[in-house]
XYZ file of N, CA and C in Angstrom:
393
model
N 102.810 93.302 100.841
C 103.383 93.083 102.153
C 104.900 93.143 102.006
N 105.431 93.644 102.773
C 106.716 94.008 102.995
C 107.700 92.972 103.603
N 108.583 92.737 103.030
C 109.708 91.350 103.564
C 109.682 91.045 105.104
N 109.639 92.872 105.831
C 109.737 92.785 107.145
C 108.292 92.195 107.501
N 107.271 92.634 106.898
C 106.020 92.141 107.163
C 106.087 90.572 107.558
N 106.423 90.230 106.440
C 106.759 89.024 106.259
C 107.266 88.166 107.287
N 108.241 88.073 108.100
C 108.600 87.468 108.868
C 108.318 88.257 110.157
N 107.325 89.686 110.487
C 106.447 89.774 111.584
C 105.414 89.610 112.113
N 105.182 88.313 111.611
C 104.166 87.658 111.477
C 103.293 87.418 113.505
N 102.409 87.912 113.526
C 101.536 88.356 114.810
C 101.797 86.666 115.106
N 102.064 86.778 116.657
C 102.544 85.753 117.747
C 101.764 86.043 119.188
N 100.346 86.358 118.446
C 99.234 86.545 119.496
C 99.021 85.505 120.417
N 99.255 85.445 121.628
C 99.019 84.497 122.572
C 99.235 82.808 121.656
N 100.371 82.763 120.941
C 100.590 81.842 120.395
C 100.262 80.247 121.190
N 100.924 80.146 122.368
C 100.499 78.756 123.483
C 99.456 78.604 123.816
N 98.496 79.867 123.450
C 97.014 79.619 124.043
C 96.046 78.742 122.843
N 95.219 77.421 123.594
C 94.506 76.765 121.964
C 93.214 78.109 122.463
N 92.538 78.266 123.282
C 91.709 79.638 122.869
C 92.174 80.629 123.377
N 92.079 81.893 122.447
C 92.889 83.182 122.658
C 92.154 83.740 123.852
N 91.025 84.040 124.017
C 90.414 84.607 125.177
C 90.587 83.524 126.411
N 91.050 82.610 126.472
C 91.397 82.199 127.915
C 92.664 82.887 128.630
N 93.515 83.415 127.681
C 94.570 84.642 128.366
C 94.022 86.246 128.492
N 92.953 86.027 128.421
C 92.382 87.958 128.462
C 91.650 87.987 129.675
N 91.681 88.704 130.443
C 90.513 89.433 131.285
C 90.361 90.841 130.857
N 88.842 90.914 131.532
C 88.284 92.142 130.951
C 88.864 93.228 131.853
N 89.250 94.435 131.221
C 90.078 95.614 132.213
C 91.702 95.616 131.588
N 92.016 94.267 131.279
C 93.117 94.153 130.912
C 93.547 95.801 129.428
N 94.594 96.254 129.983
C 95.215 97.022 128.350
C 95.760 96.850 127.804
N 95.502 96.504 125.887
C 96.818 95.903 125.354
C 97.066 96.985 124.249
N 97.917 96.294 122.811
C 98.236 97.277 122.140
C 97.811 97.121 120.851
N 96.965 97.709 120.474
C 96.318 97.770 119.168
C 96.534 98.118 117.737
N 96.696 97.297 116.820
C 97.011 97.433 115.549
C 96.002 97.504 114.462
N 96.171 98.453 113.606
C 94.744 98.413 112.366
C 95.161 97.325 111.886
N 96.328 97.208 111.378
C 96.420 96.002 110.394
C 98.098 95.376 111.387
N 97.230 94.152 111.631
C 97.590 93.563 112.563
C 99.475 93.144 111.994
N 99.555 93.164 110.780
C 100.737 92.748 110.099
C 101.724 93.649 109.800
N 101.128 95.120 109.848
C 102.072 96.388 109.222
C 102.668 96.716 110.133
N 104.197 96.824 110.123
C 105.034 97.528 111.007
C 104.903 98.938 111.162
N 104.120 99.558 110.084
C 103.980 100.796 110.137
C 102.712 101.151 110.724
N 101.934 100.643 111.095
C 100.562 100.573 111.920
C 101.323 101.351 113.263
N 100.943 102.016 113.735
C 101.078 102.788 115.589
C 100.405 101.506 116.220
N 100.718 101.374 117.263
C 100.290 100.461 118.302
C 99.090 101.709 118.909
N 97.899 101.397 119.347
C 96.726 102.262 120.147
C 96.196 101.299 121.287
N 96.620 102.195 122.253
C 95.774 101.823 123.860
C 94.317 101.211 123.750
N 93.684 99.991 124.236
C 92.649 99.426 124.258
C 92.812 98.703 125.290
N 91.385 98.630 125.626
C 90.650 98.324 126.711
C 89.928 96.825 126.604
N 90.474 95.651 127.183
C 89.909 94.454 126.444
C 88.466 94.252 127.371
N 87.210 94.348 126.898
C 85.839 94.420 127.685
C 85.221 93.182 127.742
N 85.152 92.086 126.543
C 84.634 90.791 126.577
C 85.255 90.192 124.981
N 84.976 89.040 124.987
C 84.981 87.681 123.953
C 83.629 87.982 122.988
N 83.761 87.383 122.101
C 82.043 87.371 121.464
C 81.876 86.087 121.676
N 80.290 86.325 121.645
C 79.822 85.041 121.575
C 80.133 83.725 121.106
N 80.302 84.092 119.640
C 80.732 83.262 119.065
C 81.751 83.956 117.987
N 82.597 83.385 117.269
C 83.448 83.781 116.552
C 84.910 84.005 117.135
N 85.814 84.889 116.365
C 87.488 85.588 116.877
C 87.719 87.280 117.210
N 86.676 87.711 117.568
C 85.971 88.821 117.780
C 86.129 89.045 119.298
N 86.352 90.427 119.390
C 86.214 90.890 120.932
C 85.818 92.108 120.905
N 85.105 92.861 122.363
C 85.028 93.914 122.277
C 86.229 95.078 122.668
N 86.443 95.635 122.602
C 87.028 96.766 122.816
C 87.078 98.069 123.043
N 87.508 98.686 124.168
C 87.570 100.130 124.563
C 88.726 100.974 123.543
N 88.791 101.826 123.217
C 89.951 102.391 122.550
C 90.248 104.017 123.198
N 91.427 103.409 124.617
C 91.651 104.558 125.499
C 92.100 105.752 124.957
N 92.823 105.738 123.539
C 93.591 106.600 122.972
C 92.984 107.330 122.370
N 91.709 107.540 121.823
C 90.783 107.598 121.149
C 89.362 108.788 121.786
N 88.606 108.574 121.749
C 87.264 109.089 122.104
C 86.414 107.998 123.251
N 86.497 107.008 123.905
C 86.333 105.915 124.655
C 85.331 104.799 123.902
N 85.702 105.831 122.760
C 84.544 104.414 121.814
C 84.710 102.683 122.024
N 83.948 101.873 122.013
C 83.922 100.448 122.018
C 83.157 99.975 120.688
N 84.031 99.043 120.395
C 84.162 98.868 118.572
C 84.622 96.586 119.162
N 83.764 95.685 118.005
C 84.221 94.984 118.056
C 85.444 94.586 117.047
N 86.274 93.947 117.540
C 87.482 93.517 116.093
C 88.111 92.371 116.296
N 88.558 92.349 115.349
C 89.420 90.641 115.415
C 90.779 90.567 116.667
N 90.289 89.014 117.111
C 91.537 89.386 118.354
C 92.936 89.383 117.548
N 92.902 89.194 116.446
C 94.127 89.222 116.002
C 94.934 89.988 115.722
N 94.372 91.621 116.177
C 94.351 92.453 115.982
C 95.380 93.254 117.504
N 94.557 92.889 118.862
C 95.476 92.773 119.674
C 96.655 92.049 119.978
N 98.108 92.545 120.103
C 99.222 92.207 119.812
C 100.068 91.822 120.836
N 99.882 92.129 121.630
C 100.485 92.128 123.253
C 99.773 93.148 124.403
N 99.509 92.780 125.756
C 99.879 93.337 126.079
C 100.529 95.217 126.587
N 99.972 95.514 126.573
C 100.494 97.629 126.625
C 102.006 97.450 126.922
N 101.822 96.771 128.905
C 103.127 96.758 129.721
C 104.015 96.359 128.503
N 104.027 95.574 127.479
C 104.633 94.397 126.728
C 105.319 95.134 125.974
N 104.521 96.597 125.231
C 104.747 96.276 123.507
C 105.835 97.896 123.115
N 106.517 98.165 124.804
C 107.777 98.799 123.767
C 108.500 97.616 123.953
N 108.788 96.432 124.644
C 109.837 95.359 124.116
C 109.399 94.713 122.641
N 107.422 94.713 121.867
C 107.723 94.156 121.157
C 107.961 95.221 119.729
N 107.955 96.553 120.080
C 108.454 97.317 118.434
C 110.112 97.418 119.146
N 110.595 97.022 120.272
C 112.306 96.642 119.793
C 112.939 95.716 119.199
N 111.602 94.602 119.491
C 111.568 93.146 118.655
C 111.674 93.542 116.975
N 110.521 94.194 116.908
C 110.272 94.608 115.598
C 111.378 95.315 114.936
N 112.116 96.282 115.332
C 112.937 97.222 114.819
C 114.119 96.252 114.781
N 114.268 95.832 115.708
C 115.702 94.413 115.480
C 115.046 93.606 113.962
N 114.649 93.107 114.333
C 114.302 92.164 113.113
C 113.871 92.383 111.738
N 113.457 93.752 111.793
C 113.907 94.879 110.486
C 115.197 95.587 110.323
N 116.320 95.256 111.239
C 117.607 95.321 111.045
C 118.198 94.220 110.314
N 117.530 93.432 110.844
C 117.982 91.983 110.150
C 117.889 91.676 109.023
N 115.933 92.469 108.337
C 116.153 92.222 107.166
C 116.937 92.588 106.450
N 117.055 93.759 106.753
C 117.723 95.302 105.745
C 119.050 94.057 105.201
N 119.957 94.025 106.097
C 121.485 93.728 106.211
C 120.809 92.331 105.353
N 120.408 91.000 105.571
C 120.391 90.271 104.557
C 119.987 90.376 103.459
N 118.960 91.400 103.404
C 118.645 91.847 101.815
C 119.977 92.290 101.242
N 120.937 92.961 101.584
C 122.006 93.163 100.676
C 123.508 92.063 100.950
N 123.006 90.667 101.660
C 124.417 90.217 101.757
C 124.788 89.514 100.588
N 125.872 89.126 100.357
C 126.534 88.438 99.241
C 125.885 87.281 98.613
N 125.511 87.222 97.160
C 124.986 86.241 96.979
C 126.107 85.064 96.678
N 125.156 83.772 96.789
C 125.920 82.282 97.092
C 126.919 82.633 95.713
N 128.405 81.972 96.032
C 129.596 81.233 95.126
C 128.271 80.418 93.689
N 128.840 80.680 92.727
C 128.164 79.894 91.168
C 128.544 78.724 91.815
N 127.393 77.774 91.171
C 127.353 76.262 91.354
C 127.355 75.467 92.100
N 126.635 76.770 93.434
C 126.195 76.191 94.471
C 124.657 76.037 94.705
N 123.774 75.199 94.970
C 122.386 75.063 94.908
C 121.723 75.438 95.591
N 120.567 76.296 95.679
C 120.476 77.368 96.592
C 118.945 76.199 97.039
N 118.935 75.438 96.582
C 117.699 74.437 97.063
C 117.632 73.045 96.568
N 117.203 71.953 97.385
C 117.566 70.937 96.681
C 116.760 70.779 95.544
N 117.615 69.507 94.564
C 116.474 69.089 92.949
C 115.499 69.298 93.499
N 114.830 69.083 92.858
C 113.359 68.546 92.391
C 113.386 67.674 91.967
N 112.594 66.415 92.520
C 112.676 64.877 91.841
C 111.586 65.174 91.055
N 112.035 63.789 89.763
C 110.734 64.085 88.696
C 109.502 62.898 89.449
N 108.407 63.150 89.236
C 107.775 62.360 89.700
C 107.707 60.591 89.170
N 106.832 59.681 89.832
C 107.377 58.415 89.088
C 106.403 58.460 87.735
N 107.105 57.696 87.038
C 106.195 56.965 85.790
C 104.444 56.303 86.423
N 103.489 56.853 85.672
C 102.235 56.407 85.533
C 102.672 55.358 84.725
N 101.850 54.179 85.822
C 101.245 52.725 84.836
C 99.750 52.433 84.503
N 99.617 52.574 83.209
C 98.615 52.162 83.320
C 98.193 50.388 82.844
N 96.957 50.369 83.973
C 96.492 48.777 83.945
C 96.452 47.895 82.662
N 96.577 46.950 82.296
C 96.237 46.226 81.423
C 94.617 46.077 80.831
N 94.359 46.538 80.241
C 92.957 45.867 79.929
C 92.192 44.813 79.467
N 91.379 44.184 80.139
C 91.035 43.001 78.981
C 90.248 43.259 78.212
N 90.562 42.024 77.391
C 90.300 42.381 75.797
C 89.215 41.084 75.947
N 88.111 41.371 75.066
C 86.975 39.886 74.502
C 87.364 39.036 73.914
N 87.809 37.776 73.928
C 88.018 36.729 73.347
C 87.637 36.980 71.873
């Protein structure tokens, strides 16, 4: 995974405690194979239902052949209307990395994290002994 990966970390209906209470069916959002790769294309889908049970939904895939395939909602990312604001998100914040990956490292003998305390001393109990 890639640094940018790294801090693009999927912010799928983050406020929602269940993800399918923000979906209706008909709704189009934007589809990622791998929900984490910036280099993934976003693909047109068709959100059709929830599963039964599980993090699973079905899906239309408009871009495609009209196939319906189930996959992880984690997989949908935003939104269609949404998601050229979120690869400007993305492309900003892979600007960001770039430029701190090469900024100046810290002045010597400055601590780039605090100690580490040592942990405390183990006591062990007294034992008794048989008369």
């Amino acid at each position: 995974m890639s640094t940018v990966e790294t801090f693009l970390k999927p912010v799928v209906c983050a406020g929602l405690k269940d993800f399918n209470e923000g979906m209706d069916a008909g709704q189009v959002w934007a589809y990622r194979e791998r929900a984490r790769s910036t280099e993934c294309r976003f693909e047109r889908v068709e959100y059709v239902q929830a599963a039964p049970k599980g993090k699973k939904c079905l899906v239309r895939f408009l871009d495609r052949d009209g196939r319906e395939e189930w996959v992880p909602q984690g997989r949908l990312i935003v939104l269609w209307d949404d998601s050229e604001s979120r690869l400007e998100h993305e492309r900003r914040m892979a600007a960001v990395v770039e430029v701190s990956a090469h900024a100046a490292p810290l002045p010597a003998g400055l601590p780039t994290r605090p100690a580490a305390r040592e942990p405390p001393a183990r006591t062990t109990p007294a034992r008794y002994s048989a008369p």
